[in-house]
Amino acid sequence: MRFAQLVVGPAGSGKSTYCSAVAQYGADMNRNIEVINLDPAAEHFDYTPLVDIRELIQVQDTMEDEELHFGPNGGLVFCIEYLLENADWLRTRLGEHEDDYILFDCPGQIELYTHLTAIKRLITLLQDWNFNVCSVFLMDVQFMTDGSKFLSGTMAALSIMVNLELPHVNILSKMDLLSKTARRRLERFLEPDSHAILGDIELNGLSAFNLKYKSLTESFGKLIEDYSLVRFIPLNLKNHENMGDLLITIDNVIQYGEDQDIKTKDFEEEEPDVFENLTNE
């Protein structure tokens, strides 16, 4: 069995930084965690990718091609489709090593995960190649510090969960950049509460739009609260313990390590002979 995190989220949410940090954490813990870049428009990242889609195709290629002449968004979708049509290229570079643990650093175009089918087809391929896959959705915490924004981010996470149909972990990234005041406000939303969300919206003033759709907002909040559909894990990449706890959570989700042999060396030491001790006494 092989294991994979599909790291998704909006542009600027910190996906590449997360991948780099997790790979480094794995190295510190003597774990081999590889990263694959699936963003054909990427310009810079801090890790050395095992596979880089830009070796196959780049967004710039599709924009400059006289026949295609795509814009940035259309070109990005075309690149992912092209990768799927050339899946053998990816499979050859992935190899077939047992117990591989790979992070797939995905593009930041949210449509790829909310309603297009390309990423879902990639997931099917990975599962056919014996990967246990989970989706890891990153959301920049600075855009989720009030009720309206938090509800919007939560619905985006829910949409991706439904579309990808994978075990799913939601992460609030860039916690280290948040002020103490903003952190205190955020704590009310980490365990979703429709009353807290509505109260925060009302505190900021009910516009005509918010007033008109107050019942709809309340229904969304209660849906999330009653069925425990979405939970976010705050992530501070500078906190080693926080990183370790998150990785344990994701490892449990994808069942990493469950089939490894139990180490019994601590129990193989020669035990004293109880009967001999009784005799000596």
C-alpha positions as a Markdown table, in Angstrom:
| # | Residue | x | y | z |
|---|---|---|---|---|
| 1 | Met | 0.0 | 0.0 | 0.0 |
| 2 | Arg | 1.1 | 3.6 | -0.8 |
| 3 | Phe | -0.1 | 6.8 | 0.8 |
| 4 | Ala | -0.8 | 10.3 | -0.5 |
| 5 | Gln | -2.1 | 13.7 | 0.6 |
| 6 | Leu | -3.8 | 15.7 | -2.1 |
| 7 | Val | -3.0 | 19.3 | -0.9 |
| 8 | Val | -5.7 | 21.6 | -2.2 |
| 9 | Gly | -7.0 | 25.1 | -1.5 |
| 10 | Pro | -7.3 | 28.6 | -3.0 |
| 11 | Ala | -4.3 | 30.4 | -4.4 |
| 12 | Gly | -2.1 | 31.9 | -1.7 |
| 13 | Ser | -3.4 | 29.6 | 1.1 |
| 14 | Gly | 0.1 | 28.2 | 1.7 |
| 15 | Lys | -0.1 | 24.8 | 0.0 |
| 16 | Ser | 3.6 | 24.8 | -1.2 |
| 17 | Thr | 4.8 | 26.1 | 2.1 |
| 18 | Tyr | 2.8 | 23.4 | 3.9 |
| 19 | Cys | 4.3 | 20.7 | 1.6 |
| 20 | Ser | 7.8 | 22.0 | 2.2 |
| 21 | Ala | 7.3 | 22.1 | 6.0 |
| 22 | Val | 5.8 | 18.6 | 6.1 |
| 23 | Ala | 8.7 | 17.1 | 4.0 |
| 24 | Gln | 11.2 | 18.8 | 6.3 |
| 25 | Tyr | 9.4 | 17.5 | 9.4 |
| 26 | Gly | 9.5 | 14.0 | 7.9 |
| 27 | Ala | 13.2 | 14.3 | 7.3 |
| 28 | Asp | 13.7 | 15.4 | 11.0 |
| 29 | Met | 11.7 | 12.4 | 12.1 |
| 30 | Asn | 13.6 | 10.0 | 9.7 |
| 31 | Arg | 10.5 | 9.6 | 7.5 |
| 32 | Asn | 10.7 | 9.8 | 3.8 |
| 33 | Ile | 8.0 | 12.2 | 2.6 |
| 34 | Glu | 8.2 | 13.2 | -1.1 |
| 35 | Val | 6.4 | 16.1 | -2.8 |
| 36 | Ile | 5.1 | 16.3 | -6.3 |
| 37 | Asn | 4.3 | 19.6 | -8.0 |
| 38 | Leu | 1.1 | 19.5 | -9.9 |
| 39 | Asp | 0.9 | 23.3 | -10.5 |
| 40 | Pro | 2.0 | 24.0 | -14.1 |
| 41 | Ala | 2.0 | 27.8 | -13.3 |
| 42 | Ala | 4.3 | 27.5 | -10.2 |
| 43 | Glu | 7.2 | 29.9 | -10.2 |
| 44 | His | 8.9 | 29.1 | -6.9 |
| 45 | Phe | 8.8 | 26.6 | -4.0 |
| 46 | Asp | 11.2 | 25.6 | -1.3 |
| 47 | Tyr | 11.2 | 21.8 | -1.8 |
| 48 | Thr | 12.8 | 19.6 | -4.4 |
| 49 | Pro | 9.9 | 17.8 | -6.2 |
| 50 | Leu | 10.0 | 14.1 | -6.9 |
| 51 | Val | 8.0 | 14.9 | -10.1 |
| 52 | Asp | 7.3 | 18.3 | -11.6 |
| 53 | Ile | 4.4 | 18.7 | -14.0 |
| 54 | Arg | 6.3 | 21.6 | -15.6 |
| 55 | Glu | 8.6 | 19.1 | -17.2 |
| 56 | Leu | 5.6 | 17.8 | -19.1 |
| 57 | Ile | 3.7 | 21.0 | -19.8 |
| 58 | Gln | 3.5 | 24.6 | -18.5 |
| 59 | Val | 0.7 | 27.1 | -18.5 |
| 60 | Gln | 2.8 | 29.5 | -20.6 |
| 61 | Asp | 3.0 | 26.9 | -23.3 |
| 62 | Thr | -0.8 | 26.9 | -23.7 |
| 63 | Met | -1.0 | 30.7 | -23.7 |
| 64 | Glu | 1.6 | 31.1 | -26.4 |
| 65 | Asp | 0.4 | 28.3 | -28.6 |
| 66 | Glu | -1.1 | 29.8 | -31.8 |
| 67 | Glu | -3.9 | 27.2 | -31.9 |
| 68 | Leu | -4.8 | 27.0 | -28.2 |
| 69 | His | -4.1 | 30.6 | -27.1 |
| 70 | Phe | -5.7 | 30.0 | -23.7 |
| 71 | Gly | -5.8 | 32.5 | -20.8 |
| 72 | Pro | -4.2 | 31.6 | -17.4 |
| 73 | Asn | -7.3 | 29.8 | -16.0 |
| 74 | Gly | -8.2 | 27.9 | -19.2 |
| 75 | Gly | -4.5 | 27.0 | -19.7 |
| 76 | Leu | -4.2 | 25.6 | -16.2 |
| 77 | Val | -7.3 | 23.3 | -16.7 |
| 78 | Phe | -5.8 | 22.2 | -20.1 |
| 79 | Cys | -2.5 | 21.3 | -18.4 |
| 80 | Ile | -4.2 | 19.1 | -15.9 |
| 81 | Glu | -6.3 | 17.4 | -18.6 |
| 82 | Tyr | -3.1 | 16.9 | -20.6 |
| 83 | Leu | -1.5 | 15.3 | -17.6 |
| 84 | Leu | -4.4 | 12.8 | -17.3 |
| 85 | Glu | -4.1 | 12.0 | -21.0 |
| 86 | Asn | -0.4 | 11.2 | -20.4 |
| 87 | Ala | -0.9 | 9.4 | -17.1 |
| 88 | Asp | 1.9 | 6.9 | -18.0 |
| 89 | Trp | 4.4 | 9.8 | -17.8 |
| 90 | Leu | 3.4 | 10.3 | -14.2 |
| 91 | Arg | 3.2 | 6.7 | -13.3 |
| 92 | Thr | 6.7 | 6.0 | -14.6 |
| 93 | Arg | 8.2 | 8.8 | -12.5 |
| 94 | Leu | 6.2 | 7.7 | -9.4 |
| 95 | Gly | 7.7 | 4.2 | -9.6 |
| 96 | Glu | 6.1 | 1.4 | -7.6 |
| 97 | His | 7.7 | 1.5 | -4.2 |
| 98 | Glu | 5.8 | 0.1 | -1.3 |
| 99 | Asp | 4.9 | 2.4 | 1.5 |
| 100 | Asp | 5.5 | 5.6 | -0.5 |
| 101 | Tyr | 4.3 | 8.7 | 1.3 |
| 102 | Ile | 3.7 | 11.5 | -1.2 |
| 103 | Leu | 2.2 | 15.0 | -1.0 |
| 104 | Phe | 0.6 | 16.3 | -4.2 |
| 105 | Asp | 1.0 | 20.1 | -4.3 |
| 106 | Cys | -2.1 | 21.0 | -6.4 |
| 107 | Pro | -2.9 | 24.3 | -8.3 |
| 108 | Gly | -4.8 | 27.1 | -6.6 |
| 109 | Gln | -7.7 | 27.2 | -9.0 |
| 110 | Ile | -10.7 | 26.4 | -6.7 |
| 111 | Glu | -12.9 | 25.3 | -9.6 |
| 112 | Leu | -10.7 | 22.2 | -10.1 |
| 113 | Tyr | -12.0 | 20.9 | -6.8 |
| 114 | Thr | -15.5 | 22.3 | -6.5 |
| 115 | His | -17.2 | 21.2 | -9.8 |
| 116 | Leu | -14.7 | 20.1 | -12.5 |
| 117 | Thr | -13.9 | 16.4 | -12.8 |
| 118 | Ala | -10.1 | 16.5 | -13.6 |
| 119 | Ile | -8.9 | 16.2 | -10.0 |
| 120 | Lys | -11.4 | 13.5 | -9.3 |
| 121 | Arg | -10.1 | 11.5 | -12.3 |
| 122 | Leu | -6.6 | 11.9 | -11.0 |
| 123 | Ile | -7.7 | 10.5 | -7.6 |
| 124 | Thr | -9.2 | 7.5 | -9.4 |
| 125 | Leu | -5.8 | 6.9 | -11.1 |
| 126 | Leu | -3.9 | 7.1 | -7.8 |
| 127 | Gln | -6.3 | 4.7 | -6.2 |
| 128 | Asp | -5.8 | 2.3 | -9.1 |
| 129 | Trp | -2.1 | 2.6 | -8.5 |
| 130 | Asn | -2.6 | 1.4 | -4.9 |
| 131 | Phe | -2.6 | 4.7 | -3.1 |
| 132 | Asn | -4.6 | 5.5 | 0.0 |
| 133 | Val | -5.5 | 9.1 | -0.7 |
| 134 | Cys | -6.9 | 11.9 | 1.5 |
| 135 | Ser | -7.6 | 15.5 | 0.6 |
| 136 | Val | -6.0 | 18.2 | 2.7 |
| 137 | Phe | -7.8 | 21.5 | 2.3 |
| 138 | Leu | -5.9 | 24.7 | 3.3 |
| 139 | Met | -7.6 | 28.0 | 4.0 |
| 140 | Asp | -5.7 | 31.1 | 5.0 |
| 141 | Val | -6.9 | 31.9 | 8.5 |
| 142 | Gln | -6.7 | 35.7 | 7.9 |
| 143 | Phe | -9.7 | 35.4 | 5.6 |
| 144 | Met | -11.8 | 33.6 | 8.3 |
| 145 | Thr | -11.8 | 35.8 | 11.3 |
| 146 | Asp | -15.4 | 36.9 | 11.2 |
| 147 | Gly | -18.7 | 35.1 | 10.9 |
| 148 | Ser | -19.5 | 35.8 | 7.3 |
| 149 | Lys | -16.0 | 34.9 | 6.1 |
| 150 | Phe | -15.9 | 31.8 | 8.2 |
| 151 | Leu | -19.2 | 30.6 | 6.9 |
| 152 | Ser | -18.0 | 31.2 | 3.3 |
| 153 | Gly | -14.8 | 29.2 | 3.9 |
| 154 | Thr | -16.7 | 26.4 | 5.6 |
| 155 | Met | -19.1 | 26.1 | 2.6 |
| 156 | Ala | -16.1 | 26.0 | 0.2 |
| 157 | Ala | -14.5 | 23.2 | 2.3 |
| 158 | Leu | -17.9 | 21.3 | 2.3 |
| 159 | Ser | -18.2 | 21.7 | -1.5 |
| 160 | Ile | -14.7 | 20.2 | -2.0 |
| 161 | Met | -15.4 | 17.3 | 0.4 |
| 162 | Val | -18.6 | 16.4 | -1.5 |
| 163 | Asn | -17.0 | 16.7 | -4.9 |
| 164 | Leu | -13.8 | 14.8 | -4.2 |
| 165 | Glu | -15.4 | 12.0 | -2.1 |
| 166 | Leu | -12.3 | 11.4 | -0.1 |
| 167 | Pro | -11.3 | 11.3 | 3.5 |
| 168 | His | -10.8 | 14.9 | 4.2 |
| 169 | Val | -8.8 | 17.2 | 6.6 |
| 170 | Asn | -9.4 | 21.0 | 6.8 |
| 171 | Ile | -6.5 | 23.2 | 7.9 |
| 172 | Leu | -6.4 | 26.8 | 8.9 |
| 173 | Ser | -3.0 | 27.9 | 7.7 |
| 174 | Lys | -0.8 | 30.9 | 8.7 |
| 175 | Met | -1.8 | 30.8 | 12.3 |
| 176 | Asp | 1.5 | 32.3 | 13.2 |
| 177 | Leu | 0.6 | 35.5 | 11.4 |
| 178 | Leu | -2.6 | 36.1 | 13.3 |
| 179 | Ser | -2.8 | 38.7 | 16.1 |
| 180 | Lys | -3.8 | 37.7 | 19.6 |
| 181 | Thr | -7.1 | 39.5 | 19.3 |
| 182 | Ala | -8.0 | 37.7 | 16.1 |
| 183 | Arg | -7.1 | 34.4 | 17.6 |
| 184 | Arg | -9.5 | 34.9 | 20.4 |
| 185 | Arg | -12.3 | 35.8 | 18.0 |
| 186 | Leu | -11.4 | 32.7 | 15.9 |
| 187 | Glu | -11.8 | 30.3 | 18.9 |
| 188 | Arg | -15.6 | 30.8 | 18.8 |
| 189 | Phe | -15.7 | 29.3 | 15.3 |
| 190 | Leu | -13.4 | 26.3 | 15.6 |
| 191 | Glu | -16.3 | 24.3 | 17.1 |
| 192 | Pro | -19.0 | 25.6 | 14.6 |
| 193 | Asp | -21.9 | 27.2 | 16.4 |
| 194 | Ser | -24.7 | 28.8 | 14.3 |
| 195 | His | -25.4 | 31.3 | 17.1 |
| 196 | Ala | -21.8 | 32.4 | 17.3 |
| 197 | Ile | -21.6 | 32.9 | 13.5 |
| 198 | Leu | -24.9 | 34.9 | 13.5 |
| 199 | Gly | -23.9 | 36.9 | 16.5 |
| 200 | Asp | -20.7 | 37.9 | 14.9 |
| 201 | Ile | -22.5 | 38.9 | 11.7 |
| 202 | Glu | -25.0 | 41.0 | 13.7 |
| 203 | Leu | -22.2 | 42.6 | 15.7 |
| 204 | Asn | -20.6 | 43.9 | 12.5 |
| 205 | Gly | -24.0 | 45.3 | 11.4 |
| 206 | Leu | -26.8 | 43.7 | 9.4 |
| 207 | Ser | -26.7 | 45.1 | 5.9 |
| 208 | Ala | -29.9 | 44.8 | 3.8 |
| 209 | Phe | -28.4 | 41.7 | 2.1 |
| 210 | Asn | -27.6 | 40.0 | 5.5 |
| 211 | Leu | -31.0 | 40.9 | 6.9 |
| 212 | Lys | -32.7 | 39.4 | 3.9 |
| 213 | Tyr | -30.8 | 36.2 | 4.0 |
| 214 | Lys | -30.5 | 35.9 | 7.8 |
| 215 | Ser | -32.6 | 32.7 | 7.8 |
| 216 | Leu | -30.5 | 31.1 | 5.1 |
| 217 | Thr | -27.3 | 31.9 | 6.9 |
| 218 | Glu | -28.8 | 30.5 | 10.1 |
| 219 | Ser | -29.8 | 27.3 | 8.3 |
| 220 | Phe | -26.3 | 26.9 | 6.9 |
| 221 | Gly | -24.8 | 27.3 | 10.4 |
| 222 | Lys | -27.2 | 24.8 | 11.9 |
| 223 | Leu | -26.5 | 22.3 | 9.1 |
| 224 | Ile | -22.8 | 22.4 | 9.8 |
| 225 | Glu | -23.3 | 22.4 | 13.6 |
| 226 | Asp | -25.9 | 19.6 | 13.8 |
| 227 | Tyr | -24.1 | 17.1 | 11.5 |
| 228 | Ser | -20.5 | 17.9 | 12.4 |
| 229 | Leu | -19.7 | 18.3 | 8.6 |
| 230 | Val | -16.7 | 20.6 | 8.8 |
| 231 | Arg | -14.0 | 21.0 | 11.4 |
| 232 | Phe | -10.8 | 23.0 | 10.9 |
| 233 | Ile | -7.4 | 22.3 | 12.5 |
| 234 | Pro | -5.3 | 25.4 | 13.2 |
| 235 | Leu | -1.8 | 25.0 | 11.9 |
| 236 | Asn | 1.3 | 27.0 | 13.0 |
| 237 | Leu | 4.2 | 25.7 | 11.0 |
| 238 | Lys | 6.7 | 27.2 | 13.5 |
| 239 | Asn | 5.2 | 24.9 | 16.2 |
| 240 | His | 6.9 | 21.5 | 16.0 |
| 241 | Glu | 4.3 | 19.9 | 18.3 |
| 242 | Asn | 1.4 | 21.2 | 16.3 |
| 243 | Met | 3.0 | 19.8 | 13.1 |
| 244 | Gly | 3.4 | 16.4 | 14.8 |
| 245 | Asp | -0.2 | 16.3 | 16.0 |
| 246 | Leu | -1.5 | 17.2 | 12.5 |
| 247 | Leu | 0.5 | 14.6 | 10.8 |
| 248 | Ile | -0.7 | 11.9 | 13.3 |
| 249 | Thr | -4.3 | 12.9 | 12.4 |
| 250 | Ile | -3.7 | 12.6 | 8.7 |
| 251 | Asp | -1.8 | 9.4 | 9.1 |
| 252 | Asn | -4.8 | 7.9 | 10.9 |
| 253 | Val | -7.1 | 9.1 | 8.1 |
| 254 | Ile | -5.1 | 7.3 | 5.4 |
| 255 | Gln | -4.2 | 4.4 | 7.7 |
| 256 | Tyr | -0.5 | 5.0 | 7.4 |
| 257 | Gly | 1.5 | 2.6 | 9.5 |
| 258 | Glu | -1.3 | 0.3 | 10.4 |
| 259 | Asp | 0.2 | -2.7 | 8.7 |
| 260 | Gln | 3.7 | -2.2 | 10.0 |
| 261 | Asp | 5.1 | -4.9 | 12.3 |
| 262 | Ile | 4.8 | -4.2 | 16.0 |
| 263 | Lys | 8.2 | -3.6 | 17.6 |
| 264 | Thr | 8.6 | -6.1 | 20.5 |
| 265 | Lys | 12.2 | -5.7 | 21.4 |
| 266 | Asp | 11.3 | -4.1 | 24.8 |
| 267 | Phe | 9.4 | -7.3 | 25.6 |
| 268 | Glu | 12.0 | -9.8 | 24.5 |
| 269 | Glu | 14.3 | -9.4 | 27.4 |
| 270 | Glu | 14.7 | -12.5 | 29.6 |
| 271 | Glu | 12.2 | -12.4 | 32.4 |
| 272 | Pro | 13.2 | -13.5 | 35.9 |
| 273 | Asp | 12.1 | -17.0 | 37.0 |
| 274 | Val | 9.3 | -16.4 | 39.5 |
| 275 | Phe | 9.5 | -19.8 | 40.9 |
| 276 | Glu | 13.3 | -19.5 | 41.4 |
| 277 | Asn | 12.8 | -16.3 | 43.3 |
| 278 | Leu | 10.2 | -18.0 | 45.5 |
| 279 | Thr | 12.6 | -20.8 | 46.2 |
| 280 | Asn | 15.4 | -18.4 | 47.1 |
| 281 | Glu | 13.2 | -16.6 | 49.5 |
